[in-house]
Tab-separated table of N, CA and C in Angstrom:
chain	number	residue	atom	x	y	z
A	1	GLY	N	-82.861	-28.372	75.145
A	1	GLY	CA	-82.734	-28.617	73.971
A	1	GLY	C	-81.809	-29.093	72.982
A	2	TRP	N	-80.837	-28.331	72.621
A	2	TRP	CA	-79.816	-28.710	71.646
A	2	TRP	C	-80.399	-29.063	70.286
A	3	GLY	N	-81.593	-28.653	69.973
A	3	GLY	CA	-82.156	-28.831	68.653
A	3	GLY	C	-82.423	-30.268	68.247
A	4	ARG	N	-82.644	-31.130	69.191
A	4	ARG	CA	-82.858	-32.529	68.835
A	4	ARG	C	-84.340	-32.804	68.642
A	5	GLN	N	-84.597	-33.841	67.863
A	5	GLN	CA	-85.967	-34.267	67.631
A	5	GLN	C	-86.047	-35.747	67.925
A	6	ARG	N	-87.002	-36.140	68.714
A	6	ARG	CA	-87.192	-37.559	69.040
A	6	ARG	C	-88.259	-38.131	68.112
A	7	ASN	N	-87.896	-38.293	66.850
A	7	ASN	CA	-88.871	-38.798	65.907
A	7	ASN	C	-88.512	-40.175	65.373
A	8	HIS	N	-87.549	-40.818	65.963
A	8	HIS	CA	-87.155	-42.154	65.539
A	8	HIS	C	-87.314	-43.118	66.706
A	9	THR	N	-87.786	-44.294	66.426
A	9	THR	CA	-87.830	-45.335	67.439
A	9	THR	C	-86.836	-46.414	67.062
A	10	TRP	N	-86.492	-47.241	68.030
A	10	TRP	CA	-85.519	-48.289	67.789
A	10	TRP	C	-86.045	-49.245	66.726
A	11	PRO	N	-85.285	-49.432	65.618
A	11	PRO	CA	-85.768	-50.305	64.553
A	11	PRO	C	-85.596	-51.775	64.897
A	12	GLY	N	-86.380	-52.601	64.270
A	12	GLY	CA	-86.197	-54.032	64.407
A	12	GLY	C	-87.297	-54.705	65.188
A	13	PRO	N	-87.325	-56.036	65.114
A	13	PRO	CA	-88.405	-56.789	65.748
A	13	PRO	C	-88.278	-56.894	67.264
A	14	SER	N	-87.091	-56.693	67.799
A	14	SER	CA	-86.879	-56.853	69.234
A	14	SER	C	-87.109	-55.534	69.960
A	15	ASP	N	-87.625	-55.631	71.181
A	15	ASP	CA	-87.774	-54.434	72.003
A	15	ASP	C	-86.454	-54.016	72.636
A	16	GLU	N	-85.506	-54.920	72.665
A	16	GLU	CA	-84.231	-54.641	73.307
A	16	GLU	C	-83.170	-54.281	72.271
A	17	PRO	N	-82.499	-53.156	72.456
A	17	PRO	CA	-81.427	-52.792	71.528
A	17	PRO	C	-80.207	-53.690	71.735
A	18	PRO	N	-79.349	-53.776	70.740
A	18	PRO	CA	-78.133	-54.572	70.901
A	18	PRO	C	-77.221	-53.937	71.943
A	19	GLU	N	-76.367	-54.743	72.529
A	19	GLU	CA	-75.416	-54.250	73.519
A	19	GLU	C	-74.012	-54.562	73.051
A	20	GLY	N	-73.050	-53.817	73.560
A	20	GLY	CA	-71.663	-54.084	73.228
A	20	GLY	C	-70.815	-52.839	73.369
A	21	GLN	N	-69.573	-52.970	73.023
A	21	GLN	CA	-68.630	-51.869	73.111
A	21	GLN	C	-67.849	-51.765	71.824
A	22	ILE	N	-67.467	-50.552	71.509
A	22	ILE	CA	-66.556	-50.306	70.405
A	22	ILE	C	-65.347	-49.621	71.005
A	23	GLU	N	-64.180	-50.166	70.756
A	23	GLU	CA	-62.955	-49.559	71.279
A	23	GLU	C	-62.168	-48.954	70.135
A	24	TYR	N	-61.713	-47.741	70.342
A	24	TYR	CA	-60.958	-47.022	69.328
A	24	TYR	C	-59.819	-46.297	70.035
A	25	PRO	N	-58.593	-46.421	69.554
A	25	PRO	CA	-57.481	-45.756	70.238
A	25	PRO	C	-57.600	-44.232	70.149
A	26	LEU	N	-57.286	-43.556	71.229
A	26	LEU	CA	-57.340	-42.100	71.262
A	26	LEU	C	-56.133	-41.515	70.535
A	27	PRO	N	-56.325	-40.365	69.881
A	27	PRO	CA	-55.178	-39.703	69.246
A	27	PRO	C	-54.142	-39.331	70.301
A	28	ASP	N	-52.887	-39.381	69.916
A	28	ASP	CA	-51.842	-39.075	70.896
A	28	ASP	C	-51.190	-37.721	70.657
A	29	ARG	N	-51.646	-36.990	69.632
A	29	ARG	CA	-51.081	-35.664	69.356
A	29	ARG	C	-52.199	-34.671	69.084
A	30	GLU	N	-51.876	-33.395	69.182
A	30	GLU	CA	-52.852	-32.311	68.969
A	30	GLU	C	-53.479	-32.377	67.583
A	31	ASP	N	-52.677	-32.619	66.546
A	31	ASP	CA	-53.238	-32.650	65.194
A	31	ASP	C	-54.187	-33.837	65.002
A	32	GLY	N	-53.970	-34.903	65.752
A	32	GLY	CA	-54.887	-36.044	65.707
A	32	GLY	C	-56.246	-35.686	66.270
A	33	TRP	N	-56.255	-34.914	67.372
A	33	TRP	CA	-57.523	-34.475	67.952
A	33	TRP	C	-58.243	-33.512	67.011
A	34	HIS	N	-57.489	-32.620	66.381
A	34	HIS	CA	-58.106	-31.682	65.444
A	34	HIS	C	-58.738	-32.429	64.267
A	35	GLU	N	-58.068	-33.472	63.798
A	35	GLU	CA	-58.621	-34.277	62.711
A	35	GLU	C	-59.929	-34.949	63.138
A	36	CYS	N	-59.974	-35.452	64.364
A	36	CYS	CA	-61.212	-36.069	64.881
A	36	CYS	C	-62.349	-35.057	64.934
A	37	LEU	N	-62.064	-33.849	65.408
A	37	LEU	CA	-63.103	-32.821	65.488
A	37	LEU	C	-63.560	-32.391	64.101
A	38	ARG	N	-62.627	-32.307	63.147
A	38	ARG	CA	-62.999	-31.993	61.763
A	38	ARG	C	-63.927	-33.062	61.201
A	39	ASP	N	-63.563	-34.332	61.437
A	39	ASP	CA	-64.399	-35.436	60.949
A	39	ASP	C	-65.784	-35.405	61.599
A	40	LEU	N	-65.833	-35.108	62.896
A	40	LEU	CA	-67.120	-35.009	63.591
A	40	LEU	C	-67.971	-33.907	62.973
A	41	SER	N	-67.366	-32.748	62.751
A	41	SER	CA	-68.093	-31.624	62.177
A	41	SER	C	-68.618	-31.961	60.778
A	42	ARG	N	-67.792	-32.557	59.954
A	42	ARG	CA	-68.222	-32.940	58.596
A	42	ARG	C	-69.351	-33.967	58.640
A	43	THR	N	-69.198	-34.948	59.513
A	43	THR	CA	-70.203	-36.008	59.591
A	43	THR	C	-71.529	-35.462	60.099
A	44	MET	N	-71.476	-34.540	61.059
A	44	MET	CA	-72.712	-33.929	61.555
A	44	MET	C	-73.370	-33.086	60.471
A	45	GLN	N	-72.575	-32.357	59.700
A	45	GLN	CA	-73.121	-31.543	58.621
A	45	GLN	C	-73.803	-32.412	57.574
A	46	GLY	N	-73.295	-33.626	57.400
A	46	GLY	CA	-73.875	-34.544	56.433
A	46	GLY	C	-75.020	-35.374	56.972
A	47	GLY	N	-75.367	-35.184	58.239
A	47	GLY	CA	-76.490	-35.917	58.826
A	47	GLY	C	-76.167	-37.341	59.216
A	48	GLY	N	-74.885	-37.632	59.457
A	48	GLY	CA	-74.485	-39.005	59.753
A	48	GLY	C	-74.212	-39.308	61.209
A	49	VAL	N	-74.578	-38.409	62.127
A	49	VAL	CA	-74.367	-38.663	63.555
A	49	VAL	C	-75.732	-38.791	64.220
A	50	PHE	N	-75.931	-39.922	64.890
A	50	PHE	CA	-77.188	-40.184	65.585
A	50	PHE	C	-76.911	-40.451	67.049
A	51	LEU	N	-77.784	-39.963	67.902
A	51	LEU	CA	-77.722	-40.279	69.324
A	51	LEU	C	-78.772	-41.343	69.580
A	52	ILE	N	-78.356	-42.412	70.205
A	52	ILE	CA	-79.256	-43.519	70.476
A	52	ILE	C	-79.475	-43.599	71.977
A	53	GLY	N	-80.727	-43.528	72.379
A	53	GLY	CA	-81.095	-43.626	73.785
A	53	GLY	C	-82.036	-44.802	73.978
A	54	ARG	N	-82.753	-44.779	75.053
A	54	ARG	CA	-83.715	-45.844	75.319
A	54	ARG	C	-84.821	-45.823	74.272
A	55	ARG	N	-84.817	-46.832	73.427
A	55	ARG	CA	-85.851	-47.003	72.402
A	55	ARG	C	-86.064	-45.772	71.549
A	56	THR	N	-85.039	-44.990	71.360
A	56	THR	CA	-85.147	-43.804	70.524
A	56	THR	C	-83.812	-43.553	69.832
A	57	MET	N	-83.890	-42.935	68.684
A	57	MET	CA	-82.699	-42.590	67.928
A	57	MET	C	-83.014	-41.302	67.183
A	58	TYR	N	-82.105	-40.331	67.237
A	58	TYR	CA	-82.352	-39.098	66.517
A	58	TYR	C	-81.042	-38.525	66.012
A	59	PRO	N	-81.117	-37.808	64.872
A	59	PRO	CA	-79.905	-37.247	64.284
A	59	PRO	C	-79.465	-35.990	65.019
A	60	LEU	N	-78.166	-35.773	65.040
A	60	LEU	CA	-77.609	-34.514	65.530
A	60	LEU	C	-77.176	-33.731	64.307
A	61	SER	N	-77.770	-32.589	64.095
A	61	SER	CA	-77.468	-31.780	62.920
A	61	SER	C	-76.222	-30.951	63.156
A	62	GLY	N	-75.538	-30.652	62.061
A	62	GLY	CA	-74.358	-29.797	62.141
A	62	GLY	C	-74.737	-28.393	62.586
A	63	VAL	N	-73.798	-27.711	63.160
A	63	VAL	CA	-74.068	-26.376	63.675
A	63	VAL	C	-73.290	-25.299	62.933
A	64	ALA	N	-72.593	-25.677	61.867
A	64	ALA	CA	-71.802	-24.710	61.111
A	64	ALA	C	-72.719	-23.740	60.372
A	65	ASN	N	-72.297	-22.495	60.294
A	65	ASN	CA	-73.072	-21.490	59.553
A	65	ASN	C	-73.000	-21.727	58.056
A	66	THR	N	-71.904	-22.294	57.587
A	66	THR	CA	-71.695	-22.544	56.167
A	66	THR	C	-71.408	-24.020	55.969
A	67	SER	N	-72.088	-24.640	55.018
A	67	SER	CA	-71.839	-26.050	54.721
A	67	SER	C	-70.373	-26.231	54.337
A	68	GLY	N	-69.754	-27.230	54.909
A	68	GLY	CA	-68.342	-27.494	54.640
A	68	GLY	C	-67.392	-26.761	55.565
A	69	ASP	N	-67.928	-25.938	56.462
A	69	ASP	CA	-67.092	-25.203	57.410
A	69	ASP	C	-66.485	-26.169	58.416
A	70	VAL	N	-65.175	-26.272	58.427
A	70	VAL	CA	-64.488	-27.137	59.384
A	70	VAL	C	-63.431	-26.344	60.154
A	71	GLY	N	-63.675	-25.047	60.298
A	71	GLY	CA	-62.786	-24.211	61.091
A	71	GLY	C	-62.903	-24.551	62.569
A	72	SER	N	-62.039	-23.954	63.356
A	72	SER	CA	-62.000	-24.246	64.796
A	72	SER	C	-63.336	-24.004	65.477
A	73	SER	N	-64.018	-22.903	65.133
A	73	SER	CA	-65.280	-22.609	65.805
A	73	SER	C	-66.354	-23.628	65.430
A	74	ALA	N	-66.393	-24.070	64.168
A	74	ALA	CA	-67.372	-25.076	63.751
A	74	ALA	C	-67.086	-26.415	64.421
A	75	CYS	N	-65.804	-26.776	64.520
A	75	CYS	CA	-65.427	-28.042	65.162
A	75	CYS	C	-65.777	-28.026	66.644
A	76	ASN	N	-65.483	-26.915	67.305
A	76	ASN	CA	-65.803	-26.795	68.728
A	76	ASN	C	-67.312	-26.815	68.956
A	77	ALA	N	-68.067	-26.159	68.075
A	77	ALA	CA	-69.527	-26.150	68.204
A	77	ALA	C	-70.101	-27.555	68.018
A	78	ALA	N	-69.539	-28.317	67.083
A	78	ALA	CA	-69.999	-29.694	66.868
A	78	ALA	C	-69.735	-30.542	68.110
A	79	PHE	N	-68.562	-30.390	68.704
A	79	PHE	CA	-68.227	-31.149	69.907
A	79	PHE	C	-69.124	-30.744	71.072
A	80	ASP	N	-69.372	-29.440	71.212
A	80	ASP	CA	-70.265	-28.960	72.275
A	80	ASP	C	-71.675	-29.513	72.096
A	81	LEU	N	-72.167	-29.560	70.844
A	81	LEU	CA	-73.483	-30.110	70.570
A	81	LEU	C	-73.534	-31.588	70.952
A	82	LEU	N	-72.510	-32.346	70.589
A	82	LEU	CA	-72.451	-33.763	70.930
A	82	LEU	C	-72.459	-33.955	72.444
A	83	CYS	N	-71.613	-33.217	73.148
A	83	CYS	CA	-71.538	-33.347	74.615
A	83	CYS	C	-72.860	-32.963	75.272
A	84	GLY	N	-73.451	-31.861	74.832
A	84	GLY	CA	-74.722	-31.420	75.406
A	84	GLY	C	-75.850	-32.399	75.134
A	85	SER	N	-75.859	-32.988	73.953
A	85	SER	CA	-76.902	-33.962	73.617
A	85	SER	C	-76.767	-35.231	74.447
A	86	ILE	N	-75.543	-35.683	74.658
A	86	ILE	CA	-75.317	-36.858	75.517
A	86	ILE	C	-75.750	-36.544	76.944
A	87	ARG	N	-75.381	-35.367	77.439
A	87	ARG	CA	-75.781	-34.958	78.786
A	87	ARG	C	-77.304	-34.925	78.917
A	88	ASP	N	-77.981	-34.324	77.930
A	88	ASP	CA	-79.444	-34.243	77.969
A	88	ASP	C	-80.083	-35.629	77.954
A	89	GLU	N	-79.528	-36.543	77.144
A	89	GLU	CA	-80.086	-37.889	77.066
A	89	GLU	C	-79.890	-38.629	78.389
A	90	LEU	N	-78.716	-38.518	78.980
A	90	LEU	CA	-78.480	-39.179	80.266
A	90	LEU	C	-79.386	-38.601	81.354
A	91	THR	N	-79.568	-37.302	81.337
A	91	THR	CA	-80.463	-36.654	82.301
A	91	THR	C	-81.904	-37.132	82.100
A	92	ALA	N	-82.325	-37.251	80.833
A	92	ALA	CA	-83.684	-37.729	80.536
A	92	ALA	C	-83.881	-39.172	81.030
A	93	GLN	N	-82.808	-39.923	81.093
A	93	GLN	CA	-82.895	-41.297	81.575
A	93	GLN	C	-82.801	-41.391	83.097
A	94	GLY	N	-82.673	-40.235	83.760
A	94	GLY	CA	-82.697	-40.217	85.211
A	94	GLY	C	-81.332	-40.163	85.873
A	95	LEU	N	-80.277	-40.040	85.100
A	95	LEU	CA	-78.947	-39.948	85.680
A	95	LEU	C	-78.720	-38.527	86.164
A	96	VAL	N	-78.243	-38.384	87.373
A	96	VAL	CA	-77.951	-37.066	87.932
A	96	VAL	C	-76.491	-36.774	87.644
A	97	LEU	N	-76.245	-35.676	86.934
A	97	LEU	CA	-74.873	-35.296	86.594
A	97	LEU	C	-74.364	-34.197	87.493
């Protein structure tokens, strides 16, 4: 599970989704990683994180108990939700992990 809903299909006239890569430099210090996790948690709480799979797209909801919570436990829970959702999607596509 991970609380996901498959209620979105790939938008647009084409059956094939776009392809490509986005490259972003990794943080080089601990506080940089914490900032990334805070941003992830905030963005998930706001409904701005989507997982895109084969012809499907669905939002990942925040897992914080309180809106605006960006403490360590909320940040870790957001990261765990993201990792678990990616794992579930890859497994659903037939990848053995």
